[in-house]
């Protein structure tokens, strides 16, 4: 009886020890996980490679934008002033203008006191050269600039018609009475004669062989400052008719071609402004003498 209990106790212990060991292993497996049991000691995983810190990005250089040049300041355009003198004007102021333009080489026609096409062209040339608004009319800016460049004209410069030159030939006696247009075919000239004194002398051209200018003593029958020929349609400024359709008048053809041409019987004059001045001194009824010296 004594040995039986001991044997029984040993048997129980033998049965309990394996079970206890199995339970301990199971507990360990659950605690550490599947990878920790039966695979030997845990091996630490390779650490992830550590990247060097990125270099800070270099700030981009600012792009230089092309700089447009500053626009030039816009100067206000010159505006012509009110006209003090202009086409068609006449008088002492116009004489002063013409004489001053002649002093600086801008006016080559005779001083007449009449503001005609030649004076307009001279004023336009003067204005363009001095960068003054080109109008052909005289405003205050034009007049002041001209006066600053010239001197006061003399009496002879203002009234060249009063400077009596010796006539190229003796005057026809019929020209010595009153106011006369004395036309000499020999010298190809027309002279304005007042009481026997020659006031001015201009170049003249006459009719050709088929239509000659009639000779003799006539008188001014009618006058027309802006006449246009009914037969030829050509302009005949400052017409002074003395025999039918024949007249003394300005001729642009004579001015352009000189003596290379001829008229249809009229007495052609090529100095526009000078004839304009004579026109203003002649009246209907004054003498016209066409002769040969």
PDB file of N, CA, C and O in Angstrom, residues 39-109:
ATOM      1  N   UNK A  39      12.257  29.341 -35.764  1.00  0.00           N
ATOM      2  CA  UNK A  39      13.083  29.855 -36.850  1.00  0.00           C
ATOM      3  C   UNK A  39      14.368  30.448 -36.320  1.00  0.00           C
ATOM      4  O   UNK A  39      15.047  31.208 -36.990  1.00  0.00           O
ATOM      5  N   UNK A  40      14.702  30.221 -35.149  1.00  0.00           N
ATOM      6  CA  UNK A  40      15.937  30.748 -34.600  1.00  0.00           C
ATOM      7  C   UNK A  40      15.766  32.192 -34.184  1.00  0.00           C
ATOM      8  O   UNK A  40      14.687  32.749 -34.221  1.00  0.00           O
ATOM      9  N   UNK A  41      16.836  32.771 -33.784  1.00  0.00           N
ATOM     10  CA  UNK A  41      16.761  34.169 -33.284  1.00  0.00           C
ATOM     11  C   UNK A  41      16.345  35.109 -34.396  1.00  0.00           C
ATOM     12  O   UNK A  41      16.685  34.967 -35.559  1.00  0.00           O
ATOM     13  N   UNK A  42      15.598  36.121 -33.971  1.00  0.00           N
ATOM     14  CA  UNK A  42      15.105  37.110 -34.957  1.00  0.00           C
ATOM     15  C   UNK A  42      16.246  37.932 -35.494  1.00  0.00           C
ATOM     16  O   UNK A  42      17.158  38.304 -34.766  1.00  0.00           O
ATOM     17  N   UNK A  43      16.208  38.187 -36.782  1.00  0.00           N
ATOM     18  CA  UNK A  43      17.259  38.979 -37.451  1.00  0.00           C
ATOM     19  C   UNK A  43      16.654  40.318 -37.851  1.00  0.00           C
ATOM     20  O   UNK A  43      15.609  40.366 -38.508  1.00  0.00           O
ATOM     21  N   UNK A  44      17.300  41.333 -37.417  1.00  0.00           N
ATOM     22  CA  UNK A  44      16.783  42.692 -37.756  1.00  0.00           C
ATOM     23  C   UNK A  44      16.882  42.947 -39.256  1.00  0.00           C
ATOM     24  O   UNK A  44      17.861  42.577 -39.891  1.00  0.00           O
ATOM     25  N   UNK A  45      15.866  43.540 -39.802  1.00  0.00           N
ATOM     26  CA  UNK A  45      15.857  43.836 -41.254  1.00  0.00           C
ATOM     27  C   UNK A  45      16.859  44.939 -41.569  1.00  0.00           C
ATOM     28  O   UNK A  45      17.186  45.777 -40.737  1.00  0.00           O
ATOM     29  N   UNK A  46      17.371  44.879 -42.838  1.00  0.00           N
ATOM     30  CA  UNK A  46      18.320  45.936 -43.251  1.00  0.00           C
ATOM     31  C   UNK A  46      17.631  47.297 -43.181  1.00  0.00           C
ATOM     32  O   UNK A  46      16.493  47.455 -43.659  1.00  0.00           O
ATOM     33  N   UNK A  47      18.312  48.223 -42.603  1.00  0.00           N
ATOM     34  CA  UNK A  47      17.673  49.564 -42.551  1.00  0.00           C
ATOM     35  C   UNK A  47      17.548  50.148 -43.965  1.00  0.00           C
ATOM     36  O   UNK A  47      18.366  49.912 -44.833  1.00  0.00           O
ATOM     37  N   UNK A  48      16.501  50.953 -44.202  1.00  0.00           N
ATOM     38  CA  UNK A  48      16.303  51.603 -45.521  1.00  0.00           C
ATOM     39  C   UNK A  48      17.419  52.609 -45.758  1.00  0.00           C
ATOM     40  O   UNK A  48      17.883  53.262 -44.826  1.00  0.00           O
ATOM     41  N   UNK A  49      17.904  52.656 -46.997  1.00  0.00           N
ATOM     42  CA  UNK A  49      19.005  53.606 -47.258  1.00  0.00           C
ATOM     43  C   UNK A  49      18.551  55.027 -46.953  1.00  0.00           C
ATOM     44  O   UNK A  49      17.446  55.431 -47.279  1.00  0.00           O
ATOM     45  N   UNK A  50      19.435  55.751 -46.345  1.00  0.00           N
ATOM     46  CA  UNK A  50      19.129  57.152 -45.972  1.00  0.00           C
ATOM     47  C   UNK A  50      19.641  58.068 -47.066  1.00  0.00           C
ATOM     48  O   UNK A  50      20.830  58.067 -47.383  1.00  0.00           O
ATOM     49  N   UNK A  51      18.740  58.817 -47.702  1.00  0.00           N
ATOM     50  CA  UNK A  51      19.129  59.757 -48.756  1.00  0.00           C
ATOM     51  C   UNK A  51      19.698  61.027 -48.151  1.00  0.00           C
ATOM     52  O   UNK A  51      19.236  61.506 -47.129  1.00  0.00           O
ATOM     53  N   UNK A  52      20.705  61.502 -48.844  1.00  0.00           N
ATOM     54  CA  UNK A  52      21.283  62.789 -48.394  1.00  0.00           C
ATOM     55  C   UNK A  52      20.251  63.891 -48.598  1.00  0.00           C
ATOM     56  O   UNK A  52      19.456  63.838 -49.538  1.00  0.00           O
ATOM     57  N   UNK A  53      20.242  64.855 -47.745  1.00  0.00           N
ATOM     58  CA  UNK A  53      19.245  65.938 -47.900  1.00  0.00           C
ATOM     59  C   UNK A  53      19.430  66.657 -49.243  1.00  0.00           C
ATOM     60  O   UNK A  53      20.548  66.916 -49.666  1.00  0.00           O
ATOM     61  N   UNK A  54      18.334  66.932 -49.904  1.00  0.00           N
ATOM     62  CA  UNK A  54      18.397  67.586 -51.228  1.00  0.00           C
ATOM     63  C   UNK A  54      18.982  68.984 -51.099  1.00  0.00           C
ATOM     64  O   UNK A  54      18.709  69.695 -50.139  1.00  0.00           O
ATOM     65  N   UNK A  55      19.828  69.313 -52.104  1.00  0.00           N
ATOM     66  CA  UNK A  55      20.410  70.672 -52.093  1.00  0.00           C
ATOM     67  C   UNK A  55      19.301  71.669 -52.387  1.00  0.00           C
ATOM     68  O   UNK A  55      18.455  71.439 -53.247  1.00  0.00           O
ATOM     69  N   UNK A  56      19.301  72.723 -51.678  1.00  0.00           N
ATOM     70  CA  UNK A  56      18.241  73.726 -51.951  1.00  0.00           C
ATOM     71  C   UNK A  56      18.355  74.220 -53.397  1.00  0.00           C
ATOM     72  O   UNK A  56      19.433  74.446 -53.910  1.00  0.00           O
ATOM     73  N   UNK A  57      17.215  74.347 -54.049  1.00  0.00           N
ATOM     74  CA  UNK A  57      17.189  74.793 -55.457  1.00  0.00           C
ATOM     75  C   UNK A  57      17.712  76.216 -55.575  1.00  0.00           C
ATOM     76  O   UNK A  57      17.398  77.071 -54.742  1.00  0.00           O
ATOM     77  N   UNK A  58      18.571  76.408 -56.600  1.00  0.00           N
ATOM     78  CA  UNK A  58      19.094  77.757 -56.827  1.00  0.00           C
ATOM     79  C   UNK A  58      17.970  78.627 -57.379  1.00  0.00           C
ATOM     80  O   UNK A  58      17.296  78.254 -58.325  1.00  0.00           O
ATOM     81  N   UNK A  59      17.803  79.774 -56.800  1.00  0.00           N
ATOM     82  CA  UNK A  59      16.706  80.626 -57.305  1.00  0.00           C
ATOM     83  C   UNK A  59      16.945  80.985 -58.770  1.00  0.00           C
ATOM     84  O   UNK A  59      18.054  81.272 -59.186  1.00  0.00           O
ATOM     85  N   UNK A  60      15.893  80.925 -59.542  1.00  0.00           N
ATOM     86  CA  UNK A  60      16.008  81.238 -60.969  1.00  0.00           C
ATOM     87  C   UNK A  60      16.371  82.704 -61.170  1.00  0.00           C
ATOM     88  O   UNK A  60      15.914  83.572 -60.434  1.00  0.00           O
ATOM     89  N   UNK A  61      17.233  82.910 -62.148  1.00  0.00           N
ATOM     90  CA  UNK A  61      17.599  84.299 -62.439  1.00  0.00           C
ATOM     91  C   UNK A  61      16.411  85.011 -63.081  1.00  0.00           C
ATOM     92  O   UNK A  61      15.753  84.461 -63.954  1.00  0.00           O
ATOM     93  N   UNK A  62      16.178  86.230 -62.660  1.00  0.00           N
ATOM     94  CA  UNK A  62      15.055  86.954 -63.285  1.00  0.00           C
ATOM     95  C   UNK A  62      15.342  87.225 -64.756  1.00  0.00           C
ATOM     96  O   UNK A  62      16.459  87.556 -65.128  1.00  0.00           O
ATOM     97  N   UNK A  63      14.348  87.033 -65.580  1.00  0.00           N
ATOM     98  CA  UNK A  63      14.492  87.276 -67.012  1.00  0.00           C
ATOM     99  C   UNK A  63      14.373  88.777 -67.267  1.00  0.00           C
ATOM    100  O   UNK A  63      13.384  89.402 -66.883  1.00  0.00           O
ATOM    101  N   UNK A  64      15.404  89.310 -67.888  1.00  0.00           N
ATOM    102  CA  UNK A  64      15.387  90.753 -68.161  1.00  0.00           C
ATOM    103  C   UNK A  64      14.512  91.025 -69.385  1.00  0.00           C
ATOM    104  O   UNK A  64      14.763  90.517 -70.469  1.00  0.00           O
ATOM    105  N   UNK A  65      13.477  91.754 -69.170  1.00  0.00           N
ATOM    106  CA  UNK A  65      12.591  92.104 -70.273  1.00  0.00           C
ATOM    107  C   UNK A  65      13.190  93.264 -71.057  1.00  0.00           C
ATOM    108  O   UNK A  65      13.751  94.183 -70.470  1.00  0.00           O
ATOM    109  N   UNK A  66      13.107  93.199 -72.405  1.00  0.00           N
ATOM    110  CA  UNK A  66      13.625  94.330 -73.191  1.00  0.00           C
ATOM    111  C   UNK A  66      12.866  95.603 -72.854  1.00  0.00           C
ATOM    112  O   UNK A  66      11.645  95.600 -72.727  1.00  0.00           O
ATOM    113  N   UNK A  67      13.621  96.641 -72.660  1.00  0.00           N
ATOM    114  CA  UNK A  67      13.024  97.925 -72.307  1.00  0.00           C
ATOM    115  C   UNK A  67      12.862  98.755 -73.570  1.00  0.00           C
ATOM    116  O   UNK A  67      13.835  99.049 -74.250  1.00  0.00           O
ATOM    117  N   UNK A  68      11.639  99.064 -73.900  1.00  0.00           N
ATOM    118  CA  UNK A  68      11.390  99.879 -75.095  1.00  0.00           C
ATOM    119  C   UNK A  68      11.874 101.302 -74.850  1.00  0.00           C
ATOM    120  O   UNK A  68      11.731 101.831 -73.742  1.00  0.00           O
ATOM    121  N   UNK A  69      12.492 101.900 -75.870  1.00  0.00           N
ATOM    122  CA  UNK A  69      12.948 103.281 -75.680  1.00  0.00           C
ATOM    123  C   UNK A  69      11.774 104.207 -75.434  1.00  0.00           C
ATOM    124  O   UNK A  69      10.691 104.027 -75.982  1.00  0.00           O
ATOM    125  N   UNK A  70      12.001 105.158 -74.603  1.00  0.00           N
ATOM    126  CA  UNK A  70      10.943 106.117 -74.310  1.00  0.00           C
ATOM    127  C   UNK A  70      10.591 106.895 -75.564  1.00  0.00           C
ATOM    128  O   UNK A  70      11.482 107.317 -76.300  1.00  0.00           O
ATOM    129  N   UNK A  71       9.330 107.023 -75.856  1.00  0.00           N
ATOM    130  CA  UNK A  71       8.953 107.772 -77.071  1.00  0.00           C
ATOM    131  C   UNK A  71       9.406 109.217 -76.980  1.00  0.00           C
ATOM    132  O   UNK A  71       9.399 109.819 -75.911  1.00  0.00           O
ATOM    133  N   UNK A  72       9.837 109.715 -78.129  1.00  0.00           N
ATOM    134  CA  UNK A  72      10.269 111.110 -78.168  1.00  0.00           C
ATOM    135  C   UNK A  72       9.069 112.005 -77.895  1.00  0.00           C
ATOM    136  O   UNK A  72       7.953 111.704 -78.307  1.00  0.00           O
ATOM    137  N   UNK A  73       9.306 113.054 -77.178  1.00  0.00           N
ATOM    138  CA  UNK A  73       8.182 113.957 -76.905  1.00  0.00           C
ATOM    139  C   UNK A  73       7.631 114.536 -78.195  1.00  0.00           C
ATOM    140  O   UNK A  73       8.365 114.898 -79.105  1.00  0.00           O
ATOM    141  N   UNK A  74       6.337 114.556 -78.279  1.00  0.00           N
ATOM    142  CA  UNK A  74       5.673 115.059 -79.480  1.00  0.00           C
ATOM    143  C   UNK A  74       5.532 116.571 -79.365  1.00  0.00           C
ATOM    144  O   UNK A  74       4.887 117.075 -78.437  1.00  0.00           O
ATOM    145  N   UNK A  75       6.198 117.242 -80.303  1.00  0.00           N
ATOM    146  CA  UNK A  75       6.100 118.688 -80.299  1.00  0.00           C
ATOM    147  C   UNK A  75       4.811 119.108 -80.988  1.00  0.00           C
ATOM    148  O   UNK A  75       4.428 118.535 -82.003  1.00  0.00           O
ATOM    149  N   UNK A  76       4.152 120.075 -80.420  1.00  0.00           N
ATOM    150  CA  UNK A  76       2.917 120.524 -81.074  1.00  0.00           C
ATOM    151  C   UNK A  76       3.200 121.077 -82.453  1.00  0.00           C
ATOM    152  O   UNK A  76       4.200 121.768 -82.673  1.00  0.00           O
ATOM    153  N   UNK A  77       2.371 120.715 -83.404  1.00  0.00           N
ATOM    154  CA  UNK A  77       2.562 121.180 -84.784  1.00  0.00           C
ATOM    155  C   UNK A  77       2.340 122.688 -84.860  1.00  0.00           C
ATOM    156  O   UNK A  77       1.476 123.235 -84.178  1.00  0.00           O
ATOM    157  N   UNK A  78       3.182 123.325 -85.690  1.00  0.00           N
ATOM    158  CA  UNK A  78       3.017 124.760 -85.897  1.00  0.00           C
ATOM    159  C   UNK A  78       1.722 125.016 -86.670  1.00  0.00           C
ATOM    160  O   UNK A  78       1.416 124.326 -87.627  1.00  0.00           O
ATOM    161  N   UNK A  79       1.021 125.991 -86.224  1.00  0.00           N
ATOM    162  CA  UNK A  79      -0.220 126.371 -86.888  1.00  0.00           C
ATOM    163  C   UNK A  79      -0.045 127.775 -87.451  1.00  0.00           C
ATOM    164  O   UNK A  79       0.428 128.669 -86.750  1.00  0.00           O
ATOM    165  N   UNK A  80      -0.384 127.973 -88.731  1.00  0.00           N
ATOM    166  CA  UNK A  80      -0.239 129.327 -89.286  1.00  0.00           C
ATOM    167  C   UNK A  80      -1.089 130.332 -88.517  1.00  0.00           C
ATOM    168  O   UNK A  80      -2.187 130.023 -88.050  1.00  0.00           O
ATOM    169  N   UNK A  81      -0.553 131.529 -88.389  1.00  0.00           N
ATOM    170  CA  UNK A  81      -1.309 132.593 -87.749  1.00  0.00           C
ATOM    171  C   UNK A  81      -2.219 133.286 -88.749  1.00  0.00           C
ATOM    172  O   UNK A  81      -2.223 132.966 -89.942  1.00  0.00           O
ATOM    173  N   UNK A  82      -3.010 134.224 -88.288  1.00  0.00           N
ATOM    174  CA  UNK A  82      -3.883 134.973 -89.203  1.00  0.00           C
ATOM    175  C   UNK A  82      -3.059 135.668 -90.284  1.00  0.00           C
ATOM    176  O   UNK A  82      -1.982 136.193 -90.018  1.00  0.00           O
ATOM    177  N   UNK A  83      -3.553 135.647 -91.506  1.00  0.00           N
ATOM    178  CA  UNK A  83      -2.828 136.238 -92.625  1.00  0.00           C
ATOM    179  C   UNK A  83      -2.849 137.760 -92.516  1.00  0.00           C
ATOM    180  O   UNK A  83      -3.913 138.365 -92.361  1.00  0.00           O
ATOM    181  N   UNK A  84      -1.662 138.347 -92.607  1.00  0.00           N
ATOM    182  CA  UNK A  84      -1.541 139.800 -92.651  1.00  0.00           C
ATOM    183  C   UNK A  84      -1.536 140.308 -94.085  1.00  0.00           C
ATOM    184  O   UNK A  84      -1.977 141.429 -94.356  1.00  0.00           O
ATOM    185  N   UNK A  85      -0.995 139.490 -94.994  1.00  0.00           N
ATOM    186  CA  UNK A  85      -0.980 139.796 -96.426  1.00  0.00           C
ATOM    187  C   UNK A  85      -1.172 138.500 -97.184  1.00  0.00           C
ATOM    188  O   UNK A  85      -0.750 137.437 -96.721  1.00  0.00           O
ATOM    189  N   UNK A  86      -1.786 138.601 -98.363  1.00  0.00           N
ATOM    190  CA  UNK A  86      -2.008 137.399 -99.151  1.00  0.00           C
ATOM    191  C   UNK A  86      -2.322 137.736-100.592  1.00  0.00           C
ATOM    192  O   UNK A  86      -2.321 138.905-100.998  1.00  0.00           O
ATOM    193  N   UNK A  87      -2.577 136.690-101.404  1.00  0.00           N
ATOM    194  CA  UNK A  87      -2.834 136.884-102.831  1.00  0.00           C
ATOM    195  C   UNK A  87      -3.930 137.912-103.090  1.00  0.00           C
ATOM    196  O   UNK A  87      -4.964 137.909-102.431  1.00  0.00           O
ATOM    197  N   UNK A  88      -3.657 138.780-104.061  1.00  0.00           N
ATOM    198  CA  UNK A  88      -4.620 139.811-104.424  1.00  0.00           C
ATOM    199  C   UNK A  88      -4.421 141.121-103.691  1.00  0.00           C
ATOM    200  O   UNK A  88      -4.980 142.150-104.086  1.00  0.00           O
ATOM    201  N   UNK A  89      -3.616 141.091-102.613  1.00  0.00           N
ATOM    202  CA  UNK A  89      -3.364 142.320-101.866  1.00  0.00           C
ATOM    203  C   UNK A  89      -2.447 143.261-102.632  1.00  0.00           C
ATOM    204  O   UNK A  89      -1.708 142.845-103.528  1.00  0.00           O
ATOM    205  N   UNK A  90      -2.497 144.515-102.276  1.00  0.00           N
ATOM    206  CA  UNK A  90      -1.620 145.490-102.908  1.00  0.00           C
ATOM    207  C   UNK A  90      -1.422 146.680-101.975  1.00  0.00           C
ATOM    208  O   UNK A  90      -2.209 146.887-101.051  1.00  0.00           O
ATOM    209  N   UNK A  91      -0.354 147.404-102.210  1.00  0.00           N
ATOM    210  CA  UNK A  91      -0.080 148.567-101.377  1.00  0.00           C
ATOM    211  C   UNK A  91       1.364 148.607-100.923  1.00  0.00           C
ATOM    212  O   UNK A  91       2.209 147.800-101.328  1.00  0.00           O
ATOM    213  N   UNK A  92       1.647 149.566-100.045  1.00  0.00           N
ATOM    214  CA  UNK A  92       3.010 149.780 -99.575  1.00  0.00           C
ATOM    215  C   UNK A  92       3.533 148.613 -98.742  1.00  0.00           C
ATOM    216  O   UNK A  92       4.728 148.308 -98.770  1.00  0.00           O
ATOM    217  N   UNK A  93       2.645 147.936 -97.989  1.00  0.00           N
ATOM    218  CA  UNK A  93       3.094 146.780 -97.201  1.00  0.00           C
ATOM    219  C   UNK A  93       3.593 145.665 -98.118  1.00  0.00           C
ATOM    220  O   UNK A  93       4.567 144.975 -97.806  1.00  0.00           O
ATOM    221  N   UNK A  94       2.910 145.493 -99.243  1.00  0.00           N
ATOM    222  CA  UNK A  94       3.331 144.468-100.196  1.00  0.00           C
ATOM    223  C   UNK A  94       4.668 144.869-100.827  1.00  0.00           C
ATOM    224  O   UNK A  94       5.543 144.029-101.044  1.00  0.00           O
ATOM    225  N   UNK A  95       4.838 146.154-101.126  1.00  0.00           N
ATOM    226  CA  UNK A  95       6.121 146.616-101.659  1.00  0.00           C
ATOM    227  C   UNK A  95       7.249 146.338-100.663  1.00  0.00           C
ATOM    228  O   UNK A  95       8.341 145.882-101.035  1.00  0.00           O
ATOM    229  N   UNK A  96       6.994 146.626 -99.404  1.00  0.00           N
ATOM    230  CA  UNK A  96       8.002 146.373 -98.372  1.00  0.00           C
ATOM    231  C   UNK A  96       8.348 144.883 -98.322  1.00  0.00           C
ATOM    232  O   UNK A  96       9.521 144.500 -98.224  1.00  0.00           O
ATOM    233  N   UNK A  97       7.322 144.021 -98.392  1.00  0.00           N
ATOM    234  CA  UNK A  97       7.528 142.575 -98.400  1.00  0.00           C
ATOM    235  C   UNK A  97       8.390 142.161 -99.585  1.00  0.00           C
ATOM    236  O   UNK A  97       9.376 141.411 -99.436  1.00  0.00           O
ATOM    237  N   UNK A  98       8.035 142.611-100.770  1.00  0.00           N
ATOM    238  CA  UNK A  98       8.772 142.227-101.978  1.00  0.00           C
ATOM    239  C   UNK A  98      10.212 142.722-101.933  1.00  0.00           C
ATOM    240  O   UNK A  98      11.146 141.995-102.311  1.00  0.00           O
ATOM    241  N   UNK A  99      10.410 143.950-101.475  1.00  0.00           N
ATOM    242  CA  UNK A  99      11.761 144.509-101.411  1.00  0.00           C
ATOM    243  C   UNK A  99      12.630 143.733-100.424  1.00  0.00           C
ATOM    244  O   UNK A  99      13.817 143.478-100.682  1.00  0.00           O
ATOM    245  N   UNK A 100      12.053 143.342 -99.291  1.00  0.00           N
ATOM    246  CA  UNK A 100      12.826 142.572 -98.307  1.00  0.00           C
ATOM    247  C   UNK A 100      13.145 141.179 -98.837  1.00  0.00           C
ATOM    248  O   UNK A 100      14.256 140.665 -98.634  1.00  0.00           O
ATOM    249  N   UNK A 101      12.186 140.540 -99.495  1.00  0.00           N
ATOM    250  CA  UNK A 101      12.459 139.231-100.096  1.00  0.00           C
ATOM    251  C   UNK A 101      13.545 139.343-101.159  1.00  0.00           C
ATOM    252  O   UNK A 101      14.390 138.450-101.305  1.00  0.00           O
ATOM    253  N   UNK A 102      13.551 140.460-101.898  1.00  0.00           N
ATOM    254  CA  UNK A 102      14.578 140.667-102.926  1.00  0.00           C
ATOM    255  C   UNK A 102      15.968 140.814-102.291  1.00  0.00           C
ATOM    256  O   UNK A 102      16.971 140.374-102.867  1.00  0.00           O
ATOM    257  N   UNK A 103      16.035 141.397-101.111  1.00  0.00           N
ATOM    258  CA  UNK A 103      17.334 141.594-100.447  1.00  0.00           C
ATOM    259  C   UNK A 103      18.022 140.270-100.136  1.00  0.00           C
ATOM    260  O   UNK A 103      19.256 140.191-100.126  1.00  0.00           O
ATOM    261  N   UNK A 104      17.252 139.218 -99.886  1.00  0.00           N
ATOM    262  CA  UNK A 104      17.847 137.923 -99.521  1.00  0.00           C
ATOM    263  C   UNK A 104      17.672 136.887-100.632  1.00  0.00           C
ATOM    264  O   UNK A 104      17.783 135.686-100.401  1.00  0.00           O
ATOM    265  N   UNK A 105      17.396 137.369-101.836  1.00  0.00           N
ATOM    266  CA  UNK A 105      17.381 136.485-103.000  1.00  0.00           C
ATOM    267  C   UNK A 105      16.141 135.663-103.196  1.00  0.00           C
ATOM    268  O   UNK A 105      16.159 134.699-103.982  1.00  0.00           O
ATOM    269  N   UNK A 106      15.032 136.010-102.567  1.00  0.00           N
ATOM    270  CA  UNK A 106      13.801 135.238-102.721  1.00  0.00           C
ATOM    271  C   UNK A 106      12.806 135.889-103.674  1.00  0.00           C
ATOM    272  O   UNK A 106      11.722 135.344-103.902  1.00  0.00           O
ATOM    273  N   UNK A 107      13.129 137.042-104.203  1.00  0.00           N
ATOM    274  CA  UNK A 107      12.193 137.728-105.098  1.00  0.00           C
ATOM    275  C   UNK A 107      13.005 138.426-106.173  1.00  0.00           C
ATOM    276  O   UNK A 107      13.777 139.347-105.888  1.00  0.00           O
ATOM    277  N   UNK A 108      12.830 137.974-107.420  1.00  0.00           N
ATOM    278  CA  UNK A 108      13.627 138.527-108.515  1.00  0.00           C
ATOM    279  C   UNK A 108      12.810 139.380-109.467  1.00  0.00           C
ATOM    280  O   UNK A 108      13.369 140.042-110.342  1.00  0.00           O
ATOM    281  N   UNK A 109      11.495 139.382-109.321  1.00  0.00           N
ATOM    282  CA  UNK A 109      10.661 140.226-110.179  1.00  0.00           C
ATOM    283  C   UNK A 109      10.725 141.662-109.659  1.00  0.00           C
ATOM    284  O   UNK A 109      11.188 141.929-108.551  1.00  0.00           O
TER     285      UNK A 109
END
